[in-house]
Coordinates of C-alpha atoms in Angstrom, one line a residue:
Chain K
M283 CA 0.0 0.0 0.0
T284 CA 2.6 2.5 1.2
N285 CA 4.8 1.3 -1.5
E286 CA 2.3 1.9 -4.1
T287 CA 1.8 5.6 -2.9
T288 CA 5.2 6.3 -3.1
A289 CA 5.6 4.7 -6.7
A290 CA 2.6 6.7 -7.8
A291 CA 4.2 10.0 -6.3
K292 CA 7.4 9.3 -8.0
K293 CA 5.7 8.9 -11.3
D294 CA 3.7 12.2 -10.9
S295 CA 6.8 14.2 -10.6
P296 CA 9.2 12.9 -12.9
Q297 CA 12.1 15.7 -11.7
P298 CA 11.5 15.7 -7.9
E299 CA 13.5 18.1 -6.0
G300 CA 16.0 16.2 -3.8
G301 CA 14.5 17.6 -0.5
K302 CA 10.9 16.6 -1.5
K303 CA 12.2 12.9 -2.2
F304 CA 14.0 12.8 0.8
S305 CA 11.0 14.1 2.8
R306 CA 8.8 11.5 1.3
L307 CA 11.4 8.7 2.3
K308 CA 11.5 10.3 5.9
E309 CA 7.5 9.8 5.9
V310 CA 7.9 6.3 4.7
C311 CA 10.3 5.5 7.5
K312 CA 8.5 7.4 10.2
K313 CA 5.2 5.2 9.3
S314 CA 7.1 2.1 9.1
Y315 CA 9.6 1.9 11.5
V316 CA 7.4 0.3 14.3
G317 CA 6.6 -2.4 11.9
W318 CA 10.0 -2.8 10.8
L319 CA 11.3 -3.2 14.4
F320 CA 8.7 -5.8 15.2
T321 CA 9.6 -7.8 12.1
L322 CA 13.2 -7.3 12.4
P323 CA 13.9 -10.7 14.0
M324 CA 12.3 -12.4 11.1
T325 CA 14.2 -10.2 8.4
L326 CA 17.4 -11.0 9.9
G327 CA 16.7 -14.6 10.5
L328 CA 15.6 -15.2 6.9
L329 CA 18.7 -13.3 5.8
I330 CA 21.1 -15.2 7.9
F331 CA 19.7 -18.6 8.3
T332 CA 17.7 -18.9 5.1
F333 CA 18.7 -16.6 2.1
Y334 CA 22.6 -16.6 2.6
P335 CA 22.7 -20.2 3.0
M336 CA 20.6 -20.7 -0.2
I337 CA 22.9 -18.7 -2.2
Q338 CA 25.8 -20.5 -0.6
S339 CA 24.3 -23.8 -1.5
L340 CA 23.6 -22.8 -5.1
V341 CA 27.4 -21.7 -5.3
Y342 CA 28.2 -25.1 -3.7
A343 CA 26.2 -26.8 -6.3
F344 CA 28.4 -25.7 -9.2
A345 CA 31.6 -26.5 -7.1
E346 CA 33.8 -29.4 -5.6
Y347 CA 33.8 -28.6 -1.8
D348 CA 34.9 -31.0 1.0
G349 CA 33.8 -28.4 3.6
V350 CA 37.4 -27.8 4.7
E351 CA 39.7 -26.3 2.1
H352 CA 39.3 -27.8 -1.4
F353 CA 37.0 -25.7 -3.1
E354 CA 36.9 -25.8 -7.0
L355 CA 34.2 -24.6 -9.5
I356 CA 33.4 -27.2 -11.7
G357 CA 30.4 -26.1 -13.6
L358 CA 27.7 -28.4 -14.3
G359 CA 29.8 -31.2 -13.3
N360 CA 27.8 -32.1 -10.2
F361 CA 24.6 -32.4 -12.3
I362 CA 26.4 -34.3 -15.2
R363 CA 27.5 -36.9 -12.4
M364 CA 24.1 -37.4 -11.6
F365 CA 23.0 -38.6 -14.9
T366 CA 26.4 -40.4 -15.6
V367 CA 28.7 -41.9 -12.7
D368 CA 26.1 -41.9 -10.1
R369 CA 23.0 -42.5 -12.3
R370 CA 21.9 -45.7 -10.6
E371 CA 21.9 -44.4 -7.0
V372 CA 20.2 -41.3 -7.9
F373 CA 17.4 -42.8 -10.0
K374 CA 17.0 -45.7 -7.4
T375 CA 16.6 -43.2 -4.6
L376 CA 14.3 -40.8 -6.8
G377 CA 12.4 -44.0 -7.6
N378 CA 12.0 -45.0 -4.1
T379 CA 11.0 -41.4 -2.8
F380 CA 8.4 -41.1 -5.8
L381 CA 7.0 -44.7 -5.3
Y382 CA 6.4 -44.0 -1.5
S383 CA 4.9 -40.5 -2.1
I384 CA 2.6 -41.6 -4.7
I385 CA 1.1 -44.9 -2.6
S386 CA 1.4 -43.3 0.8
V387 CA 0.1 -39.5 0.4
P388 CA -3.4 -40.8 -1.5
L389 CA -3.6 -43.9 1.0
T390 CA -3.0 -41.8 4.2
L391 CA -5.7 -39.4 2.7
V392 CA -8.3 -41.9 1.9
L393 CA -7.8 -43.7 5.0
S394 CA -7.8 -41.0 7.4
Y395 CA -10.8 -39.6 5.6
M396 CA -12.7 -42.5 5.9
L397 CA -11.7 -42.6 9.6
A398 CA -12.9 -39.0 10.3
L399 CA -16.3 -40.0 8.7
L400 CA -16.7 -43.0 11.0
V401 CA -16.0 -40.9 14.0
N402 CA -17.9 -37.7 13.1
K403 CA -20.9 -39.2 14.6
K404 CA -22.9 -37.9 17.6
I405 CA -22.5 -41.2 19.5
A406 CA -21.7 -40.8 23.2
G407 CA -17.9 -41.9 23.9
V408 CA -16.9 -41.0 20.4
G409 CA -14.6 -38.4 21.6
V410 CA -12.5 -40.9 23.4
F411 CA -11.9 -43.1 20.4
R412 CA -10.9 -40.0 18.5
V413 CA -8.2 -39.4 21.1
L414 CA -7.1 -43.0 21.1
Y415 CA -6.8 -42.9 17.3
Y416 CA -4.7 -39.9 17.3
L417 CA -2.4 -41.4 20.1
P418 CA 0.0 -43.1 17.7
V419 CA 0.7 -40.0 16.1
V420 CA 2.5 -38.5 19.4
I421 CA 5.1 -41.3 19.4
P422 CA 8.6 -39.7 18.7
S423 CA 9.3 -40.8 15.1
V424 CA 12.6 -42.4 16.4
V425 CA 10.9 -44.5 18.7
S426 CA 8.2 -45.6 16.3
G427 CA 11.1 -46.5 14.0
L428 CA 12.6 -48.7 16.7
L429 CA 9.3 -50.1 17.8
W430 CA 8.4 -51.3 14.4
K431 CA 11.9 -52.6 13.9
G432 CA 10.8 -54.8 16.7
I433 CA 7.6 -55.7 15.4
Y434 CA 9.0 -56.5 11.9
D435 CA 12.0 -58.5 13.3
P436 CA 11.5 -61.5 11.2
T437 CA 12.5 -63.9 13.9
Y438 CA 11.7 -62.3 17.4
G439 CA 8.9 -59.9 16.1
L440 CA 5.3 -60.1 16.3
G441 CA 4.8 -59.4 12.7
N442 CA 5.3 -62.9 11.6
S443 CA 3.1 -64.3 14.4
I444 CA 0.2 -62.1 13.2
L445 CA 0.7 -62.8 9.6
N446 CA 0.7 -66.8 10.3
A447 CA -2.3 -66.5 12.5
F448 CA -4.2 -65.0 9.3
G449 CA -2.9 -68.0 7.5
L450 CA -0.3 -65.6 5.4
P451 CA 3.3 -66.5 4.8
S452 CA 6.0 -65.1 6.8
S453 CA 7.6 -62.1 5.7
Q454 CA 11.4 -60.6 6.0
F455 CA 10.0 -57.1 6.1
F456 CA 12.8 -54.5 6.4
E457 CA 15.5 -57.1 5.5
A458 CA 14.3 -58.1 2.1
E459 CA 14.3 -56.0 -0.7
E460 CA 10.9 -56.8 -2.2
S461 CA 9.1 -56.3 1.0
A462 CA 11.0 -53.3 2.7
L463 CA 9.3 -50.5 1.3
A464 CA 5.7 -51.8 1.4
S465 CA 6.5 -52.4 5.3
Y466 CA 7.4 -49.0 5.7
I467 CA 4.5 -47.6 3.9
F468 CA 2.4 -50.0 6.1
M469 CA 3.7 -48.8 9.1
N470 CA 3.1 -45.0 8.4
V471 CA -0.6 -45.9 7.9
F472 CA -0.8 -45.9 11.7
G473 CA -0.2 -42.3 11.7
V474 CA -3.6 -41.5 10.2
G475 CA -5.0 -40.0 13.3
G476 CA -3.1 -36.6 12.6
S477 CA -5.0 -36.1 9.4
M478 CA -8.1 -37.5 10.8
I479 CA -8.3 -34.3 13.2
L480 CA -7.9 -32.1 10.3
W481 CA -10.6 -33.7 8.4
L482 CA -13.0 -33.5 11.5
S483 CA -12.6 -29.7 11.8
A484 CA -13.3 -29.7 7.9
L485 CA -16.5 -31.8 8.2
K486 CA -17.5 -29.7 11.2
N487 CA -17.3 -26.4 9.0
V488 CA -20.0 -27.9 6.5
P489 CA -23.2 -26.0 7.2
P490 CA -25.9 -28.4 8.4
E491 CA -28.5 -26.7 6.2
L492 CA -26.8 -28.4 3.2
Y493 CA -27.6 -31.7 4.6
E494 CA -31.2 -30.9 5.5
A495 CA -31.8 -29.5 1.9
A496 CA -30.2 -32.7 0.7
T497 CA -32.3 -34.8 2.7
I498 CA -35.6 -33.0 1.9
D499 CA -34.3 -33.5 -1.9
G500 CA -34.3 -37.2 -1.2
A501 CA -30.6 -37.7 -1.2
N502 CA -29.3 -40.9 0.5
G503 CA -26.0 -41.1 2.5
A504 CA -23.6 -41.9 -0.4
V505 CA -24.9 -38.9 -2.5
K506 CA -24.5 -36.6 0.7
L507 CA -21.0 -37.9 0.8
F508 CA -20.2 -37.4 -2.8
C509 CA -22.2 -34.1 -3.6
V510 CA -22.2 -32.2 -0.1
T511 CA -19.3 -33.6 2.2
I512 CA -16.4 -34.0 -0.2
P513 CA -16.7 -31.0 -2.5
L514 CA -17.0 -28.9 0.8
S515 CA -13.7 -30.5 2.1
T516 CA -11.8 -29.7 -1.1
S517 CA -9.7 -27.0 0.5
M518 CA -8.7 -29.1 3.2
I519 CA -8.0 -31.8 0.7
F520 CA -5.8 -29.6 -1.2
Y521 CA -3.7 -28.5 2.0
N522 CA -3.5 -32.2 3.0
L523 CA -2.2 -33.1 -0.5
I524 CA 0.4 -30.2 -0.7
T525 CA 1.7 -30.8 2.8
G526 CA 1.6 -34.6 2.3
I527 CA 3.6 -34.4 -1.0
I528 CA 6.2 -31.7 0.2
G529 CA 6.7 -33.8 3.4
S530 CA 6.8 -37.2 1.8
L531 CA 9.6 -36.1 -0.8
Q532 CA 11.8 -35.0 2.2
T533 CA 11.2 -38.4 4.1
F534 CA 14.3 -38.8 6.4
N535 CA 12.7 -41.1 8.9
T536 CA 14.0 -44.5 7.1
Y537 CA 17.5 -43.5 8.4
V538 CA 16.4 -44.9 11.7
I539 CA 15.1 -48.3 10.6
A540 CA 17.1 -49.0 7.3
A541 CA 20.3 -50.7 7.9
N542 CA 23.7 -49.6 6.2
E543 CA 23.2 -46.0 6.9
G544 CA 19.6 -45.7 5.9
R545 CA 20.0 -47.6 2.7
G546 CA 18.2 -50.8 3.5
P547 CA 18.7 -54.2 1.6
G548 CA 19.5 -53.7 -2.0
D549 CA 19.1 -49.8 -1.4
S550 CA 15.4 -50.6 -1.3
L551 CA 14.7 -47.8 1.5
Y552 CA 17.3 -45.6 0.4
F553 CA 15.4 -42.1 0.0
F554 CA 16.6 -39.0 -1.8
A555 CA 16.9 -37.0 1.4
V556 CA 19.0 -39.6 2.9
K557 CA 21.3 -39.7 0.1
I558 CA 21.9 -36.0 0.4
Y559 CA 22.8 -36.5 3.9
N560 CA 25.3 -39.3 3.4
T561 CA 26.8 -37.5 0.4
A562 CA 27.2 -34.4 2.6
F563 CA 28.0 -35.7 6.0
S564 CA 29.2 -39.4 5.9
G565 CA 31.8 -41.4 3.8
M566 CA 35.5 -40.9 3.5
R567 CA 35.2 -37.4 2.6
F568 CA 32.2 -34.8 2.8
E569 CA 30.8 -33.7 -0.6
Y570 CA 29.2 -30.6 0.1
G571 CA 29.3 -29.5 -3.5
Y572 CA 27.5 -32.7 -5.1
A573 CA 25.2 -32.8 -1.9
S574 CA 24.2 -29.2 -2.6
A575 CA 23.4 -29.9 -6.2
L576 CA 21.3 -32.8 -5.2
A577 CA 19.4 -30.8 -2.7
W578 CA 18.7 -28.2 -5.3
V579 CA 17.3 -31.0 -7.6
L580 CA 14.9 -31.9 -4.9
F581 CA 13.9 -28.2 -4.4
I582 CA 13.2 -27.8 -8.0
I583 CA 11.1 -31.0 -7.8
V584 CA 9.0 -29.9 -4.9
G585 CA 8.6 -26.4 -6.4
V586 CA 7.3 -27.6 -9.8
L587 CA 5.2 -30.1 -8.0
T588 CA 3.6 -27.4 -5.7
I589 CA 3.3 -25.1 -8.6
F590 CA 1.5 -27.6 -10.8
I591 CA -0.9 -28.5 -8.0
F592 CA -1.6 -24.9 -7.4
R593 CA -2.1 -24.1 -11.2
T594 CA -4.5 -27.2 -11.4
S595 CA -6.4 -26.3 -8.2
K596 CA -9.9 -25.1 -9.8
W597 CA -11.5 -27.9 -8.0
V598 CA -10.9 -26.3 -4.7
Y599 CA -13.8 -24.8 -2.8
Y600 CA -12.7 -22.0 -0.4
G601 CA -16.2 -21.0 0.9
E602 CA -18.4 -18.1 -0.3
E603 CA -16.3 -14.9 -1.0
S604 CA -17.3 -12.4 1.3
Chain I
M48 CA -56.9 -44.0 23.1
E49 CA -55.3 -46.5 25.0
N50 CA -54.7 -48.4 22.0
V51 CA -53.1 -45.6 20.3
S52 CA -50.7 -45.0 23.2
A53 CA -49.6 -48.5 23.6
V54 CA -48.7 -48.3 19.7
L55 CA -46.7 -45.3 20.3
A56 CA -44.8 -46.8 23.3
Q57 CA -44.2 -49.7 21.4
S58 CA -42.7 -47.8 18.3
K59 CA -40.9 -46.0 21.0
R60 CA -39.4 -49.0 22.3
K61 CA -38.6 -50.3 18.9
K62 CA -36.5 -47.0 18.0
L63 CA -34.6 -47.2 21.0
R64 CA -33.8 -51.0 20.6
N65 CA -32.7 -50.2 17.0
K66 CA -30.6 -47.3 18.5
I67 CA -29.0 -49.7 20.8
I68 CA -28.1 -52.2 18.2
T69 CA -26.8 -49.8 15.7
H70 CA -24.9 -48.0 18.4
S71 CA -23.3 -51.1 19.6
L72 CA -22.5 -52.1 16.2
W73 CA -20.6 -48.6 16.0
Y74 CA -18.9 -49.2 19.3
V75 CA -17.5 -52.7 18.2
L76 CA -16.2 -51.1 15.0
Y77 CA -14.5 -48.3 16.9
A78 CA -13.0 -50.7 19.5
A79 CA -11.8 -52.8 16.7
L80 CA -10.0 -49.9 15.0
A81 CA -8.6 -48.9 18.2
V82 CA -7.3 -52.2 18.9
V83 CA -5.6 -52.1 15.4
L84 CA -4.1 -48.5 15.8
L85 CA -3.0 -48.9 19.2
F86 CA -1.3 -52.3 18.7
P87 CA 2.2 -50.8 18.2
V88 CA 1.8 -48.9 21.3
A89 CA 0.9 -52.2 23.0
F90 CA 3.7 -54.0 21.7
M91 CA 6.0 -51.4 22.9
V92 CA 4.5 -51.6 26.5
T93 CA 4.5 -55.2 26.9
K94 CA 7.9 -55.5 25.4
S95 CA 9.1 -53.1 27.8
L96 CA 7.9 -55.3 30.6
M97 CA 10.1 -58.5 29.3
T98 CA 13.4 -59.6 30.5
G99 CA 15.9 -59.7 27.8
T100 CA 15.8 -63.4 27.7
E101 CA 12.4 -63.5 27.5
A102 CA 12.6 -61.2 24.4
A103 CA 15.1 -63.6 22.9
S104 CA 13.0 -66.6 23.2
L105 CA 11.0 -68.5 21.0
P106 CA 8.0 -68.8 20.3
V107 CA 7.5 -65.0 20.3
K108 CA 5.4 -63.7 23.3
F109 CA 3.0 -60.6 23.3
W110 CA 2.4 -60.7 26.9
P111 CA 5.5 -61.5 29.4
D112 CA 5.1 -64.3 31.8
N113 CA 6.4 -62.5 34.7
P114 CA 6.1 -58.6 33.7
T115 CA 8.8 -56.6 35.4
L116 CA 9.8 -53.1 35.9
E117 CA 13.3 -54.0 36.0
N118 CA 14.0 -52.2 32.5
Y119 CA 12.4 -49.1 33.6
R120 CA 14.6 -49.2 36.8
R121 CA 17.6 -49.6 34.5
I122 CA 16.8 -46.5 32.3
F123 CA 16.2 -44.4 35.5
T124 CA 19.4 -45.6 37.3
E125 CA 22.1 -47.2 35.2
G126 CA 23.2 -45.8 31.7
N127 CA 22.9 -42.5 30.1
Y128 CA 19.1 -42.1 29.5
M129 CA 18.8 -39.7 32.5
R130 CA 21.4 -37.5 31.1
Y131 CA 19.9 -37.6 27.5
T132 CA 16.7 -36.5 29.3
A133 CA 18.4 -33.5 31.1
N134 CA 20.1 -32.5 27.7
T135 CA 16.8 -32.8 25.7
L136 CA 14.9 -30.7 28.4
I137 CA 17.8 -27.7 28.1
I138 CA 16.9 -27.5 24.3
V139 CA 13.2 -27.9 24.8
V140 CA 12.7 -25.6 27.6
F141 CA 14.8 -22.9 25.9
N142 CA 12.7 -23.2 22.7
M143 CA 9.5 -23.2 24.4
I144 CA 10.4 -19.9 25.8
A145 CA 12.3 -18.3 22.7
I146 CA 10.0 -19.6 19.7
P147 CA 6.6 -18.1 21.2
L148 CA 8.2 -14.9 22.2
S149 CA 10.1 -14.2 19.2
A150 CA 7.2 -15.5 16.9
S151 CA 4.6 -13.4 18.7
V152 CA 6.7 -10.2 18.4
V153 CA 7.0 -10.7 14.6
A154 CA 3.5 -11.7 14.3
Y155 CA 2.3 -8.6 16.2
G156 CA 4.4 -6.7 13.4
F157 CA 2.4 -8.4 10.7
A158 CA -0.9 -8.2 12.3
K159 CA -1.2 -4.9 13.9
T160 CA 1.1 -2.7 12.2
K161 CA 1.6 -1.0 8.7
F162 CA 5.0 -0.8 7.2
A163 CA 6.5 -0.5 3.8
G164 CA 7.6 -4.0 2.4
K165 CA 5.0 -5.9 4.7
N166 CA 3.7 -8.2 1.9
V167 CA 7.1 -8.8 0.5
L168 CA 8.5 -10.1 3.6
F169 CA 5.5 -12.1 4.7
V170 CA 5.6 -13.9 1.2
A171 CA 9.2 -14.4 1.7
M172 CA 8.5 -15.9 4.9
L173 CA 5.8 -18.2 4.0
S174 CA 7.6 -19.3 0.9
T175 CA 10.5 -20.7 3.3
I176 CA 7.9 -23.3 4.3
M177 CA 8.1 -25.1 1.0
L178 CA 11.9 -24.9 1.1
P179 CA 13.3 -28.4 1.5
S180 CA 15.3 -28.0 4.6
M181 CA 18.3 -30.0 2.9
V182 CA 18.9 -27.0 0.6
V183 CA 19.9 -24.8 3.6
Q184 CA 21.2 -27.6 6.1
I185 CA 24.6 -28.0 4.1
P186 CA 26.0 -24.2 4.3
Q187 CA 24.3 -24.1 7.6
F188 CA 26.4 -26.8 9.0
A189 CA 29.4 -24.9 7.4
M190 CA 28.5 -21.9 9.1
F191 CA 27.9 -23.2 12.4
S192 CA 31.1 -25.2 12.2
S193 CA 32.9 -22.0 11.6
F194 CA 31.1 -20.6 14.6
G195 CA 32.4 -23.3 16.8
W196 CA 29.0 -24.5 17.4
I197 CA 29.5 -28.6 16.5
N198 CA 28.6 -30.6 19.6
T199 CA 26.8 -27.7 21.2
Y200 CA 23.3 -26.9 21.6
F201 CA 23.5 -23.6 19.8
P202 CA 22.6 -24.9 16.4
M203 CA 19.3 -26.1 17.6
T204 CA 18.5 -22.8 19.7
I205 CA 20.0 -19.8 18.6
P206 CA 18.5 -19.6 15.3
N207 CA 15.1 -19.9 17.2
L208 CA 15.5 -16.4 18.6
F209 CA 15.0 -15.0 15.1
G210 CA 11.4 -15.2 14.3
G211 CA 10.9 -18.6 15.8
G212 CA 9.8 -20.1 12.4
A213 CA 7.5 -19.1 9.6
M214 CA 4.7 -21.4 10.5
N215 CA 4.5 -20.3 14.3
V216 CA 4.3 -16.6 12.9
F217 CA 1.9 -17.4 10.4
L218 CA -0.5 -19.2 13.2
L219 CA 0.0 -16.2 15.5
R220 CA -0.4 -13.5 13.0
Q221 CA -3.8 -15.4 12.2
F222 CA -4.8 -15.4 15.7
M223 CA -4.0 -11.8 16.2
R224 CA -6.1 -10.7 13.3
G225 CA -9.2 -12.2 14.9
I226 CA -8.4 -9.7 17.8
P227 CA -10.6 -6.4 17.4
N228 CA -8.5 -3.5 16.6
E229 CA -10.5 -1.5 18.9
L230 CA -8.8 -2.7 22.0
D231 CA -5.3 -1.6 20.2
N232 CA -6.6 1.9 19.3
A233 CA -8.1 2.5 22.8
A234 CA -4.5 1.6 24.4
K235 CA -2.9 3.9 21.7
I236 CA -5.4 6.9 22.9
D237 CA -4.2 6.1 26.4
G238 CA -0.5 6.9 25.2
A239 CA 0.8 3.1 25.3
N240 CA 3.5 2.3 22.6
A241 CA 3.5 -0.3 20.3
F242 CA 5.6 -2.5 22.4
Q243 CA 3.3 -1.8 25.6
R244 CA 0.3 -2.8 23.3
Y245 CA 1.9 -6.1 22.2
L246 CA 2.9 -7.1 25.7
I247 CA -0.2 -5.8 27.8
I248 CA -3.3 -6.2 25.1
T249 CA -2.4 -8.6 22.6
L250 CA -0.1 -11.0 24.1
P251 CA -2.3 -12.2 27.0
L252 CA -5.2 -12.6 24.7
C253 CA -3.1 -15.0 22.6
V254 CA -2.7 -17.5 25.2
P255 CA -4.6 -20.4 23.6
I256 CA -2.7 -20.3 20.6
L257 CA 0.6 -19.5 22.5
I258 CA -0.1 -22.9 24.4
Y259 CA -0.5 -24.7 21.0
V260 CA 2.8 -23.2 19.6
M261 CA 4.5 -24.3 22.8
I262 CA 3.2 -27.9 22.8
T263 CA 4.1 -28.2 19.2
V264 CA 7.7 -26.9 20.2
F265 CA 8.0 -29.1 22.9
N266 CA 7.1 -32.0 20.5
T267 CA 9.2 -30.9 18.0
Y268 CA 12.4 -30.8 19.7
W269 CA 11.6 -33.2 22.3
S270 CA 11.7 -35.9 19.4
D271 CA 14.0 -34.1 17.2
F272 CA 16.1 -36.5 15.4
F273 CA 17.8 -34.6 12.4
G274 CA 19.3 -31.5 14.6
P275 CA 21.1 -33.9 17.1
L276 CA 22.2 -36.2 14.3
M277 CA 23.9 -33.4 12.7
Y278 CA 25.4 -31.6 15.4
L279 CA 25.8 -33.6 18.7
K280 CA 28.9 -35.7 18.4
T281 CA 29.7 -37.0 22.0
E282 CA 27.3 -39.2 24.3
A283 CA 27.7 -36.6 27.0
K284 CA 25.6 -34.2 24.9
Y285 CA 23.4 -36.5 23.2
T286 CA 19.5 -35.9 23.5
L287 CA 17.0 -38.8 23.9
A288 CA 16.3 -39.2 20.3
I289 CA 19.7 -39.4 19.2
G290 CA 20.8 -41.5 22.4
I291 CA 18.0 -44.2 21.8
F292 CA 19.0 -44.5 18.0
R293 CA 22.9 -44.9 18.9
D294 CA 21.9 -47.3 21.5
S295 CA 20.1 -49.3 18.9
I296 CA 22.9 -49.4 16.6
Q297 CA 25.6 -50.4 19.5
N298 CA 23.5 -52.9 21.2
S299 CA 21.5 -54.3 18.3
S300 CA 20.8 -57.9 19.7
V301 CA 17.3 -58.8 20.6
Q302 CA 18.3 -59.1 24.4
N303 CA 18.4 -55.0 24.5
V304 CA 15.2 -54.5 22.9
P305 CA 13.2 -54.3 26.2
V306 CA 15.3 -51.6 27.6
R307 CA 15.1 -49.7 24.6
M308 CA 11.3 -50.2 24.6
A309 CA 10.9 -48.7 28.1
A310 CA 13.2 -45.7 27.1
G311 CA 10.6 -45.4 24.2
V312 CA 7.7 -45.6 26.5
F313 CA 9.3 -42.9 28.7
M314 CA 9.8 -40.7 25.7
T315 CA 6.3 -41.1 24.3
L316 CA 4.8 -40.4 28.0
F317 CA 5.6 -36.7 27.7
P318 CA 3.9 -35.9 24.5
A319 CA 1.1 -38.2 25.2
V320 CA 0.3 -36.7 28.8
L321 CA 0.5 -33.1 27.1
F322 CA -1.8 -34.3 24.4
F323 CA -4.3 -35.6 27.0
I324 CA -4.1 -32.2 29.0
F325 CA -4.3 -29.9 26.1
Q326 CA -6.3 -31.7 23.4
K327 CA -9.0 -28.9 22.9
Q328 CA -6.2 -26.2 22.1
L329 CA -4.1 -28.6 20.1
I330 CA -7.3 -29.5 17.9
E331 CA -8.1 -26.1 17.7
G332 CA -4.6 -24.9 16.7
V333 CA -4.4 -27.5 14.1
T334 CA -7.3 -26.0 12.6
V335 CA -6.4 -22.6 12.5
G336 CA -3.2 -23.6 11.0
S337 CA -4.8 -25.4 8.0
I338 CA -7.6 -23.1 7.2
K339 CA -6.2 -20.6 4.8
G340 CA -6.0 -17.1 5.8

């Protein structure tokens, strides 16, 4: 607002006297300094801990840098490396990450939505169950990883006992290439309570008149679900989709459960974020340059996906404009 | 007449019976779901009550033959878990004070003052939510190394003094926008300056959302794994999350699982209790954060 007025003022007087320009500036400062002071911590924080490191990391991405002394600009070398020498691992980790994201995000969305619909009833004591369903979400992720490692232990874990009890064959879970990722996805299903809470608030926001009107028009439960409830929850679906995708593409928790520095058997649990971490901070020498290039690739993927989802979000209903 | 009332009573009874039947069906379904979803928690608890030998014996048991609290005694008296807890609390308590303070100051600036460049700064701040942390993590590590901050708690605390995170500022700003400006203006007429208005008028009204922010801060730093993994190098400095992880690498045999599960129960207890106490604020806070502004 203030910016616009000053800009307009500048246009109006193409050759302002120095004094007039200065007094304008002074006026802006006088009006703004309180707000500037309040937001100063954030401005500094963004500059020191986000934007400056971002620029640095962009420079690293075009360099070879071990974090100590060897620093050499190598142009596109790091990006070429991804598609040549390191191709197998880059594509394996990207593939794992995408596969996980594509399966896990919709799965969690649908299951948590169903769960929310189930407990969105006016039955005495249903609140207790909501709390119980949310409880697994409060387990710290490290603990949850270790505890599932225990359940999935092929010999001493309960996982195989349960499978066998249902007449299913035993599994190696995290310890075999073909079952590791599926086991990880299944393990994450237990966090559905987190999104359930979000859905419940979205469901609460659906005006009851709409249901009444639908009932009068003779709609049954399924019609109400697909023609009233779901369309009115689209803004929440959108929010969950965005945060789910951004979050899942950066999954790092596999580091706790997967043997061999977060790789898992045959690299089956090796995720892209873990690869970045390993490239930068483990192994014989630190490779900040290559790791930064990988991190920027992740950033670009996340950015492009987010923009794509926003562009195609005509289906989102944000309530009546007031 | 009598006949009619009898019929009515009968239909009422029938309705009630139907209601009882459908409700009990719902309860059965709810309970079944609860059993499934809480199974991992139950596994952790029962495992923590086993002896090492029992955990390593076959066939696999769910419930121990002789439940024992020995593992809990061990994490409280032997080993390093209590030191890890103290270390974790240093970081957690610092951040529980620093983040709400810092974030609320910035949020007040966005919600209640006008200044040049406000929208630019706000958008810049929000866009960092989308930024994968890996992009800044590497140069930050280099920066903090040059400060001599490796194996200290500074990397996990000091940056929080600068704004306290985009999401927290956003939440607080949303909440503050809901507070009528009349209060602020009245105080202004009474001669209160902006800082006084923030501290005396606005902040006390933000208690519900501040509680939410504090609890999320607690949960985030109580279970933070990545920060300690990067920066904490000696056992004396470990937090619970990194301590329990290193323990799982060093003592990986099955006999050691019960002690670790006891530590896991201990570590889960704090966020669980907080959740039970502050359910209402937590659920409301989540809602404020997700419904667009």
